[in-house]
Short mmCIF file of C-alpha atoms and ligand atoms in Angstrom, two decimals:
data_model
loop_
_atom_site.label_atom_id
_atom_site.label_comp_id
_atom_site.label_asym_id
_atom_site.label_seq_id
_atom_site.Cartn_x
_atom_site.Cartn_y
_atom_site.Cartn_z
CA MET K 549 -91.56 -39.41 -74.58
CA SER K 550 -93.30 -36.41 -73.04
CA ASP K 551 -91.46 -33.66 -71.17
CA ASN K 552 -92.96 -34.75 -67.94
CA LEU K 553 -91.72 -38.32 -68.20
CA MET K 554 -88.24 -37.11 -68.99
CA ARG K 555 -88.30 -35.04 -65.83
CA VAL K 556 -89.68 -37.57 -63.42
CA GLN K 557 -87.81 -40.61 -64.51
CA PRO K 558 -88.46 -43.44 -62.05
CA ILE K 559 -85.66 -44.53 -59.71
CA ARG K 560 -84.99 -48.11 -58.67
CA ASN K 561 -84.28 -47.60 -54.97
CA GLY K 562 -84.31 -44.52 -52.81
CA THR K 563 -86.61 -41.73 -51.71
CA VAL K 564 -88.79 -39.30 -53.61
CA LEU K 565 -89.77 -36.17 -51.71
CA ASP K 566 -92.87 -34.88 -53.42
CA HIS K 567 -95.13 -31.87 -52.93
CA ILE K 568 -92.36 -29.77 -51.39
CA LYS K 569 -93.45 -26.14 -51.18
CA ALA K 570 -92.36 -24.48 -54.43
CA GLY K 571 -88.97 -22.82 -54.02
CA ARG K 572 -88.16 -24.67 -50.76
CA GLY K 573 -86.32 -27.58 -52.40
CA ARG K 574 -82.89 -26.04 -52.16
CA LYS K 575 -83.34 -25.32 -48.47
CA VAL K 576 -84.44 -28.91 -47.91
CA LEU K 577 -81.35 -30.20 -49.71
CA ASP K 578 -79.16 -27.98 -47.52
CA ALA K 579 -80.87 -29.03 -44.31
CA LEU K 580 -80.64 -32.72 -45.17
CA ASP K 581 -76.96 -32.19 -45.99
CA LEU K 582 -77.26 -34.28 -49.16
CA ILE K 583 -75.09 -32.23 -51.49
CA ASP K 584 -71.64 -33.57 -52.36
CA LYS K 585 -72.18 -36.76 -50.41
CA GLY K 586 -71.81 -39.03 -53.45
CA THR K 587 -75.55 -39.59 -53.65
CA THR K 588 -77.32 -39.10 -56.98
CA ILE K 589 -79.86 -36.36 -56.47
CA THR K 590 -82.40 -34.75 -58.76
CA LEU K 591 -83.98 -31.47 -57.75
CA LEU K 592 -87.00 -30.33 -59.71
CA MET K 593 -88.22 -26.83 -59.00
CA HIS K 594 -91.59 -25.30 -59.75
CA VAL K 595 -93.06 -28.44 -61.26
CA PRO K 596 -96.69 -27.86 -62.31
CA SER K 597 -98.93 -29.76 -59.92
CA LYS K 598 -102.63 -30.50 -59.68
CA LYS K 599 -102.65 -30.25 -55.91
CA ASN K 600 -100.85 -26.95 -55.56
CA SER K 601 -100.14 -24.63 -58.43
CA SER K 602 -96.51 -25.73 -58.41
CA LYS K 603 -94.18 -27.76 -56.24
CA ASP K 604 -90.59 -28.87 -55.83
CA VAL K 605 -89.56 -32.52 -56.01
CA ILE K 606 -86.34 -34.17 -54.80
CA LYS K 607 -85.25 -37.65 -55.82
CA ILE K 608 -82.55 -39.29 -53.76
CA GLU K 609 -81.15 -42.52 -55.16
CA ASP K 610 -80.17 -45.54 -53.07
CA ARG K 611 -80.93 -43.88 -49.77
CA GLU K 612 -83.96 -43.93 -47.48
CA LEU K 613 -84.82 -40.96 -45.30
CA SER K 614 -84.36 -41.35 -41.55
CA GLU K 615 -86.88 -40.21 -38.94
CA SER K 616 -84.90 -37.07 -38.03
CA GLU K 617 -84.48 -36.21 -41.73
CA SER K 618 -88.25 -36.47 -42.18
CA GLN K 619 -88.67 -34.07 -39.25
CA LYS K 620 -86.40 -31.54 -40.93
CA LEU K 621 -88.45 -31.85 -44.09
CA ALA K 622 -91.64 -31.39 -42.07
CA LEU K 623 -90.26 -28.20 -40.55
CA LEU K 624 -89.31 -26.69 -43.89
CA SER K 625 -92.28 -27.93 -45.89
CA PRO K 626 -95.10 -29.35 -43.81
CA GLY K 627 -97.36 -31.58 -45.88
CA ALA K 628 -94.58 -32.79 -48.20
CA HIS K 629 -94.77 -36.47 -49.20
CA VAL K 630 -92.04 -38.97 -48.45
CA ASN K 631 -92.11 -41.94 -50.85
CA ILE K 632 -89.70 -44.77 -50.17
CA ILE K 633 -88.96 -46.61 -53.41
CA ARG K 634 -87.79 -50.22 -53.47
CA ASN K 635 -87.28 -51.90 -56.82
CA PHE K 636 -89.24 -49.23 -58.72
CA VAL K 637 -92.27 -49.64 -56.42
CA VAL K 638 -93.48 -47.19 -53.77
CA ALA K 639 -92.89 -49.33 -50.69
CA GLU K 640 -93.85 -46.67 -48.10
CA LYS K 641 -95.70 -43.40 -48.40
CA ASN K 642 -95.80 -40.84 -45.61
CA VAL K 643 -96.81 -37.23 -45.21
CA ALA K 644 -94.31 -35.08 -43.31
CA GLU K 645 -96.53 -33.53 -40.64
CA LEU K 646 -95.28 -30.61 -38.58
CA PRO K 647 -94.41 -32.17 -35.20
CA GLU K 648 -95.14 -30.50 -31.84
CA SER K 649 -91.53 -30.83 -30.84
CA ILE K 650 -88.25 -31.98 -32.36
CA SER K 651 -85.39 -33.80 -30.73
CA ASN K 652 -81.80 -33.70 -31.97
CA VAL K 653 -82.72 -32.02 -35.24
CA ALA K 654 -81.43 -28.49 -34.65
CA ILE K 655 -78.77 -26.76 -32.52
CA CYS K 656 -79.58 -24.12 -29.90
CA SER K 657 -78.14 -20.74 -30.87
CA ASN K 658 -77.36 -19.92 -27.24
CA ASP K 659 -73.70 -20.89 -26.66
CA ASN K 660 -74.29 -20.99 -22.92
CA CYS K 661 -77.25 -23.37 -23.23
CA ILE K 662 -76.72 -26.65 -21.38
CA SER K 663 -77.63 -28.53 -24.58
CA ASN K 664 -74.43 -27.14 -26.14
CA ASN K 665 -72.26 -27.92 -23.13
CA GLU K 666 -73.32 -31.23 -21.62
CA ARG K 667 -71.71 -34.28 -23.16
CA GLY K 668 -74.33 -36.56 -24.68
CA ALA K 669 -77.19 -34.09 -24.25
CA LYS K 670 -79.87 -34.09 -26.92
CA THR K 671 -81.35 -30.83 -28.15
CA LYS K 672 -85.09 -30.40 -27.88
CA PHE K 673 -87.32 -27.67 -29.30
CA ASN K 674 -91.03 -26.99 -29.20
CA ILE K 675 -92.58 -25.70 -32.40
CA ILE K 676 -94.20 -22.41 -31.38
CA ASN K 677 -95.27 -21.35 -34.86
CA GLY K 678 -95.53 -23.22 -38.15
CA ASN K 679 -95.65 -20.37 -40.64
CA PRO K 680 -93.35 -18.51 -40.38
CA LEU K 681 -91.52 -21.29 -38.58
CA SER K 682 -90.36 -20.48 -35.06
CA ILE K 683 -88.95 -22.94 -32.51
CA GLN K 684 -88.12 -22.61 -28.81
CA CYS K 685 -85.39 -24.45 -26.90
CA VAL K 686 -86.98 -26.57 -24.15
CA TYR K 687 -83.92 -26.00 -21.96
CA CYS K 688 -82.89 -22.35 -22.13
CA GLY K 689 -86.07 -20.92 -23.66
CA ARG K 690 -84.29 -19.30 -26.63
CA LYS K 691 -86.65 -18.67 -29.55
CA ILE K 692 -85.22 -19.18 -33.03
CA ALA K 693 -86.83 -18.01 -36.27
CA GLN K 694 -86.71 -20.11 -39.43
CA ASP K 695 -83.80 -18.34 -41.14
CA ASN K 696 -81.60 -18.75 -38.07
CA ILE K 697 -82.22 -22.44 -37.46
CA ILE K 698 -79.04 -24.49 -37.67
CA PHE K 699 -79.79 -28.13 -38.38
CA ILE K 700 -77.64 -30.91 -36.96
CA MET O 156 -96.01 -29.72 -8.57
CA LYS O 157 -92.99 -31.97 -8.86
CA HIS O 158 -90.07 -29.81 -9.97
CA VAL O 159 -89.71 -26.03 -9.77
CA VAL O 160 -87.56 -24.98 -12.70
CA SER O 161 -89.27 -21.76 -13.76
CA ILE O 162 -91.84 -19.50 -12.12
CA SER O 163 -94.14 -20.32 -15.05
CA ASP O 164 -94.21 -23.94 -13.83
CA LEU O 165 -96.37 -22.64 -10.97
CA SER O 166 -100.03 -21.72 -11.37
CA LYS O 167 -101.44 -18.59 -9.78
CA LYS O 168 -103.15 -20.83 -7.23
CA GLN O 169 -99.91 -22.63 -6.35
CA ILE O 170 -98.08 -19.33 -5.94
CA LEU O 171 -100.77 -18.00 -3.60
CA SER O 172 -100.72 -21.17 -1.56
CA ILE O 173 -96.91 -20.98 -1.12
CA LEU O 174 -97.12 -17.31 -0.08
CA LYS O 175 -99.90 -18.05 2.39
CA ARG O 176 -97.91 -20.84 4.01
CA ALA O 177 -94.76 -18.65 4.02
CA LYS O 178 -96.63 -16.05 6.06
CA GLU O 179 -97.56 -18.69 8.64
CA LEU O 180 -93.94 -19.82 8.79
CA VAL O 181 -92.43 -16.40 9.56
CA PRO O 182 -92.22 -17.07 13.35
CA VAL O 183 -90.50 -20.40 12.62
CA ALA O 184 -88.08 -18.67 10.24
CA LYS O 185 -87.25 -16.22 13.02
CA GLY O 186 -86.65 -19.03 15.51
CA LYS O 187 -89.57 -17.96 17.73
CA LYS O 188 -91.55 -21.12 17.05
CA LYS O 189 -90.33 -24.66 16.50
CA SER O 190 -91.31 -26.95 13.65
CA LYS O 191 -90.41 -30.52 12.76
CA SER O 192 -92.36 -30.66 9.52
CA LEU O 193 -89.32 -31.83 7.53
CA ASP O 194 -87.90 -34.07 10.28
CA GLY O 195 -85.59 -36.66 8.75
CA LYS O 196 -85.73 -35.10 5.27
CA ILE O 197 -82.57 -34.35 3.32
CA LEU O 198 -82.03 -31.58 0.78
CA ALA O 199 -79.04 -31.95 -1.55
CA THR O 200 -77.61 -28.54 -2.41
CA CYS O 201 -75.52 -28.69 -5.60
CA PHE O 202 -73.71 -25.46 -6.39
CA PHE O 203 -71.84 -25.63 -9.68
CA GLU O 204 -71.14 -21.94 -9.10
CA PRO O 205 -71.02 -20.30 -5.70
CA SER O 206 -74.00 -18.32 -4.39
CA THR O 207 -73.72 -17.75 -0.67
CA ARG O 208 -77.07 -16.03 -0.29
CA THR O 209 -79.13 -18.72 -2.02
CA ARG O 210 -77.28 -21.51 -0.26
CA LEU O 211 -77.53 -20.06 3.24
CA SER O 212 -81.22 -19.25 2.95
CA PHE O 213 -82.06 -22.78 1.75
CA GLU O 214 -79.91 -24.37 4.46
CA THR O 215 -81.58 -22.18 7.09
CA ALA O 216 -85.04 -23.01 5.73
CA MET O 217 -84.31 -26.74 5.82
CA GLN O 218 -82.84 -26.69 9.34
CA ARG O 219 -85.62 -24.52 10.81
CA LEU O 220 -88.04 -27.26 9.71
CA GLY O 221 -85.99 -30.04 11.27
CA GLY O 222 -84.40 -31.27 8.03
CA THR O 223 -80.77 -31.47 7.00
CA CYS O 224 -78.64 -30.63 3.96
CA ILE O 225 -75.89 -32.42 2.09
CA GLY O 226 -74.01 -31.13 -0.92
CA PHE O 227 -71.27 -28.87 -2.13
CA ALA O 228 -70.84 -25.11 -2.21
CA ASP O 229 -68.60 -24.87 -5.25
CA PRO O 230 -67.73 -27.14 -8.18
CA SER O 231 -64.08 -27.64 -7.24
CA ALA O 232 -65.33 -30.05 -4.54
CA THR O 233 -66.97 -32.39 -7.07
CA SER O 234 -66.11 -34.86 -9.79
CA HIS O 235 -67.63 -32.36 -12.25
CA LEU O 236 -64.12 -31.09 -12.88
CA LYS O 237 -63.00 -34.61 -13.65
CA GLY O 238 -65.46 -34.58 -16.50
CA GLU O 239 -68.57 -36.02 -14.91
CA THR O 240 -71.72 -34.86 -16.68
CA LEU O 241 -74.42 -32.91 -14.89
CA VAL O 242 -76.92 -35.69 -15.61
CA ASP O 243 -74.73 -38.35 -13.97
CA GLY O 244 -74.15 -36.12 -10.95
CA ILE O 245 -77.86 -35.41 -10.52
CA ARG O 246 -78.86 -39.08 -10.88
CA MET O 247 -76.45 -39.97 -8.10
CA VAL O 248 -77.41 -37.21 -5.70
CA ALA O 249 -81.16 -37.75 -6.30
CA GLY O 250 -80.64 -41.21 -4.87
CA TYR O 251 -79.34 -39.76 -1.60
CA ALA O 252 -81.83 -36.96 -0.92
CA ASP O 253 -85.52 -36.09 -0.78
CA ALA O 254 -85.05 -33.04 -3.01
CA VAL O 255 -82.25 -31.44 -4.99
CA LEU O 256 -81.38 -27.74 -5.19
CA LEU O 257 -79.29 -26.88 -8.24
CA ARG O 258 -77.30 -23.75 -8.98
CA HIS O 259 -75.49 -23.87 -12.31
CA PRO O 260 -73.83 -21.35 -14.64
CA GLN O 261 -75.54 -22.58 -17.82
CA GLU O 262 -79.04 -21.81 -19.01
CA GLY O 263 -81.38 -24.79 -19.18
CA SER O 264 -79.31 -26.91 -16.78
CA ALA O 265 -82.17 -27.10 -14.28
CA ARG O 266 -84.64 -28.33 -16.91
CA LEU O 267 -82.17 -31.00 -18.04
CA ALA O 268 -81.49 -31.99 -14.42
CA SER O 269 -85.21 -32.23 -13.64
CA GLU O 270 -85.66 -34.70 -16.51
CA ASN O 271 -83.15 -36.93 -14.79
CA SER O 272 -84.10 -36.53 -11.15
CA GLU O 273 -86.45 -38.93 -9.38
CA VAL O 274 -86.95 -36.46 -6.53
CA PRO O 275 -88.16 -32.85 -6.77
CA LEU O 276 -85.61 -30.52 -8.31
CA ILE O 277 -85.49 -26.83 -7.40
CA ASN O 278 -83.76 -24.38 -9.68
CA GLY O 279 -81.56 -22.10 -7.59
CA GLY O 280 -80.49 -20.11 -10.65
CA ASP O 281 -79.30 -21.35 -14.04
CA GLY O 282 -77.00 -18.88 -15.78
CA ALA O 283 -78.96 -15.97 -17.21
CA GLY O 284 -82.06 -18.17 -17.11
CA GLN O 285 -84.48 -18.71 -14.25
CA HIS O 286 -84.38 -18.27 -10.49
CA PRO O 287 -87.96 -19.01 -9.41
CA THR O 288 -87.47 -18.85 -5.63
CA GLN O 289 -86.13 -15.29 -6.01
CA THR O 290 -89.36 -14.39 -7.81
CA LEU O 291 -91.45 -16.05 -5.09
CA LEU O 292 -89.69 -14.07 -2.37
CA ASP O 293 -90.06 -10.85 -4.37
CA LEU O 294 -93.81 -11.47 -4.68
CA PHE O 295 -94.05 -12.31 -1.00
CA THR O 296 -92.22 -9.10 -0.11
CA ILE O 297 -94.49 -6.96 -2.29
CA ASN O 298 -97.54 -8.61 -0.71
CA GLU O 299 -96.18 -8.08 2.80
CA GLU O 300 -95.16 -4.47 2.24
CA MET O 301 -98.27 -3.33 0.32
CA GLY O 302 -100.91 -5.70 1.73
CA LYS O 303 -101.66 -6.85 -1.81
CA MET O 304 -99.89 -7.73 -5.02
CA GLU O 305 -102.33 -6.68 -7.69
CA GLY O 306 -103.29 -3.33 -9.13
CA LEU O 307 -99.91 -1.85 -8.18
CA ASN O 308 -97.63 0.34 -10.24
CA VAL O 309 -94.25 -1.38 -10.10
CA GLY O 310 -91.12 0.34 -11.40
CA MET O 311 -88.04 -1.67 -12.36
CA LEU O 312 -84.78 0.20 -12.62
CA GLY O 313 -81.25 -0.54 -13.79
CA ASP O 314 -80.04 -3.42 -15.91
CA LEU O 315 -83.30 -4.72 -17.36
CA ARG O 316 -81.64 -6.33 -20.35
CA TYR O 317 -79.53 -8.98 -18.64
CA GLY O 318 -81.22 -9.03 -15.23
CA ARG O 319 -83.00 -12.36 -14.99
CA THR O 320 -84.72 -11.44 -11.72
CA VAL O 321 -86.63 -8.60 -13.38
CA HIS O 322 -87.59 -10.82 -16.34
CA SER O 323 -89.21 -13.50 -14.17
CA LEU O 324 -90.73 -10.95 -11.82
CA SER O 325 -92.30 -9.06 -14.75
CA HIS O 326 -94.03 -12.24 -15.94
CA ALA O 327 -95.26 -13.03 -12.44
CA LEU O 328 -96.51 -9.49 -11.76
CA ALA O 329 -98.30 -9.45 -15.13
CA LYS O 330 -100.22 -12.57 -14.03
CA PHE O 331 -101.50 -10.57 -11.06
CA ASN O 332 -102.57 -7.55 -13.11
CA ASN O 333 -100.05 -4.94 -12.11
CA LYS O 334 -98.77 -2.00 -14.14
CA LEU O 335 -95.06 -2.10 -14.96
CA SER O 336 -92.73 0.85 -15.60
CA PHE O 337 -89.30 -0.05 -16.97
CA ILE O 338 -86.57 2.52 -16.30
CA SER O 339 -83.15 2.04 -17.89
CA PRO O 340 -80.68 3.43 -20.39
CA ASP O 341 -81.55 2.36 -23.95
CA SER O 342 -78.64 -0.07 -24.05
CA LEU O 343 -80.02 -1.98 -21.04
CA SER O 344 -83.75 -1.86 -21.79
CA MET O 345 -86.18 -4.72 -21.24
CA PRO O 346 -85.81 -7.17 -24.17
CA SER O 347 -88.76 -7.63 -26.51
CA TYR O 348 -88.82 -11.38 -25.83
CA VAL O 349 -89.93 -10.43 -22.33
CA THR O 350 -92.31 -7.59 -23.16
CA ASP O 351 -93.92 -9.55 -26.05
CA ASP O 352 -95.31 -12.02 -23.53
CA LEU O 353 -96.57 -9.48 -20.99
CA SER O 354 -100.33 -9.45 -20.58
CA CYS O 355 -100.43 -6.21 -18.55
CA ASP O 356 -99.90 -2.47 -19.07
CA TRP O 357 -96.24 -1.51 -19.28
CA SER O 358 -94.15 1.46 -20.36
CA SER O 359 -90.45 2.26 -20.86
CA HIS O 360 -88.58 5.32 -19.57
CA ASN O 361 -85.03 6.63 -19.49
CA SER O 362 -85.44 8.73 -16.41
CA ILE O 363 -86.64 7.78 -12.93
CA GLU O 364 -88.06 11.29 -12.39
CA ASP O 365 -90.66 10.62 -15.12
CA VAL O 366 -92.45 7.97 -13.10
CA LEU O 367 -91.22 8.11 -9.50
CA ASN O 368 -94.21 9.92 -7.95
CA ASP O 369 -96.64 7.31 -9.36
CA LEU O 370 -94.82 4.20 -8.16
CA ASP O 371 -95.94 1.84 -5.39
CA ILE O 372 -92.84 -0.32 -5.66
CA LEU O 373 -89.40 0.47 -7.07
CA TYR O 374 -87.34 -2.64 -7.83
CA VAL O 375 -83.69 -1.67 -8.26
CA THR O 376 -81.04 -3.85 -9.90
CA ARG O 377 -77.32 -3.40 -10.23
CA ILE O 378 -75.80 -2.08 -13.43
CA GLN O 379 -72.72 -4.20 -13.99
CA LYS O 380 -69.43 -2.77 -15.14
CA GLU O 381 -68.85 -5.79 -17.41
CA ARG O 382 -71.76 -4.72 -19.62
CA PHE O 383 -69.85 -1.66 -20.79
CA PRO O 384 -66.83 -1.71 -23.08
CA ASP O 385 -65.89 1.74 -21.82
CA LEU O 386 -65.36 2.58 -18.13
CA GLU O 387 -66.28 6.25 -18.63
CA GLU O 388 -69.57 5.26 -20.22
CA TYR O 389 -70.30 2.91 -17.31
CA LYS O 390 -69.68 5.65 -14.74
CA LYS O 391 -71.92 8.06 -16.61
CA VAL O 392 -74.78 5.59 -16.87
CA ALA O 393 -74.44 4.18 -13.35
CA SER O 394 -74.43 7.64 -11.76
CA ALA O 395 -77.65 8.58 -13.59
CA TYR O 396 -79.50 5.71 -11.90
CA ILE O 397 -78.58 6.21 -8.25
CA ILE O 398 -81.37 6.34 -5.69
CA ASP O 399 -80.77 8.62 -2.71
CA SER O 400 -82.96 10.12 0.01
CA ASP O 401 -83.10 13.47 -1.80
CA LEU O 402 -84.67 11.94 -4.89
CA LEU O 403 -87.20 10.09 -2.76
CA LYS O 404 -88.83 13.32 -1.57
CA ASN O 405 -90.96 13.08 -4.72
CA ALA O 406 -92.10 9.52 -3.99
CA LYS O 407 -95.37 8.41 -2.37
CA SER O 408 -94.79 7.89 1.33
CA SER O 409 -96.04 4.31 0.98
CA MET O 410 -93.58 3.56 -1.86
CA ARG O 411 -91.19 0.70 -1.08
CA ILE O 412 -87.80 -0.05 -2.61
CA LEU O 413 -86.73 -3.64 -3.29
CA HIS O 414 -83.34 -4.92 -4.41
CA PRO O 415 -82.18 -8.55 -4.84
CA LEU O 416 -78.84 -7.62 -3.16
CA PRO O 417 -75.90 -7.33 -3.05
CA ARG O 418 -76.10 -3.63 -3.83
CA VAL O 419 -73.10 -1.53 -4.67
CA THR O 420 -73.74 2.16 -5.24
CA GLU O 421 -77.17 2.10 -6.89
CA ILE O 422 -78.98 2.71 -3.60
CA SER O 423 -77.20 5.19 -1.41
CA THR O 424 -76.88 4.12 2.25
CA ASP O 425 -78.84 7.18 3.40
CA VAL O 426 -81.96 5.43 2.03
CA ASP O 427 -81.53 2.55 4.51
CA ASP O 428 -83.09 4.49 7.39
CA THR O 429 -86.09 5.76 5.40
CA LYS O 430 -89.52 4.11 5.43
CA HIS O 431 -88.94 3.27 1.76
CA ALA O 432 -86.18 0.71 2.36
CA ALA O 433 -87.60 -2.82 2.20
CA TYR O 434 -84.58 -4.67 0.82
CA PHE O 435 -83.28 -6.08 4.08
CA ARG O 436 -86.72 -7.43 4.99
CA GLN O 437 -86.85 -8.80 1.44
CA ALA O 438 -83.60 -10.71 2.03
CA PHE O 439 -85.02 -12.26 5.21
CA ASN O 440 -88.20 -13.26 3.34
CA GLY O 441 -86.15 -15.73 1.33
CA VAL O 442 -86.21 -18.05 4.34
CA PRO O 443 -89.99 -18.45 5.03
CA VAL O 444 -90.74 -18.59 1.28
CA ARG O 445 -88.21 -21.37 0.73
CA MET O 446 -89.53 -23.17 3.82
CA ALA O 447 -93.04 -23.12 2.37
CA LEU O 448 -91.81 -24.38 -1.00
CA LEU O 449 -89.76 -27.18 0.57
CA GLU O 450 -92.76 -28.28 2.67
CA GLN O 451 -94.94 -28.49 -0.41
CA LEU O 452 -92.33 -30.33 -2.48
CA ILE O 453 -91.20 -32.92 0.03
CA GLY O 454 -94.52 -33.44 1.73
CA GLY O 455 -93.83 -32.41 5.26
CA LYS O 456 -96.90 -32.26 7.47
CA LYS O 457 -98.28 -28.84 8.32
ZN1 ZN D 1340 -81.08 -23.66 -25.54
#
């Protein structure tokens, strides 16, 4: 068995996040809040890749990514692939494209923003820059740079 | 134009059209001419924090045009305190009125309210955020006092860091190609998130004497005690930014002073009788400008 096969052992059901920007995998895991949740996770970092020189890969067993989780992935690593695996077969394949805006994905850093004070309010941000990532609250106008984004 | 949440919701053309109509409405605002252009129309005024000046000028504007107002002047009169959300309150009141005026202590509240209002929503100030009708009346005042509102050198003095009126006004004046001079202590200087977006010439100064003789307009704001941890420090800073008639000897004779009011000590009362004082006329201008905006939003006939 080659090294590569050992690394990328197929999973029966779940999600494989492929072509994550090299070195971003840990941030993605944090943002998706997957650590210590009882889910079996494999993180591969700096895997040699044909497409890019290297990439990160995350395998999440027995769990499919939701829409808002895909948006978080798109923010941190636009162009990453989301493969939904059912019974060892890729059942769905999507590319996480950087959206124009995100809803209920991140929290506004302004404590006095209505989105932090109104019961039931959703947060909403426009993406003002992709690289480096910068988002702006639709309500209070606060701009937040990538390192300061707090995901929901 | 459906809602007016931020001055940037208005195009240059829309701003000019409101100011033009406001000029025509001055005699009506003064009670010298009658108008029924908003006959039968109702404005709901929702004040989740008190603001007498904003409320009175909108109520006057509405009544001078034959319309009426409903609403509340402070949140203790509403079910807000019983835990009703802003969105629920706005949905209800939008069903009763032809337009809603909202004043609220939290930033972004007007944008959220506008998403849930079937009738035009006007932002009457949301926390440290936007107050677009203040900016419109400031522009109108500059235009009235100087006969134009482009190519001017406009100084802004005082608390430029937290003062939302100077933030919005800077953006609006930049659209009309003016030169801006920001005068403040370092701790209260214009934030970079404002200056980054300015498309005009601007400069920063610590001392009013550096720029005074070049200014066409001096916009003064209050330096608030609460911004300083130390009372001594506040007194020192505040006293360095006081405008009095002595200082104004170095100003152009056509230079005009604006202030959003209320003032405390930042403009000495001996300035009131000089040709420079425009702040009381500015306060009156809130009425015709709000009349013009209300006409455009709720479709009164000219
Ligand atoms: Zn916000």
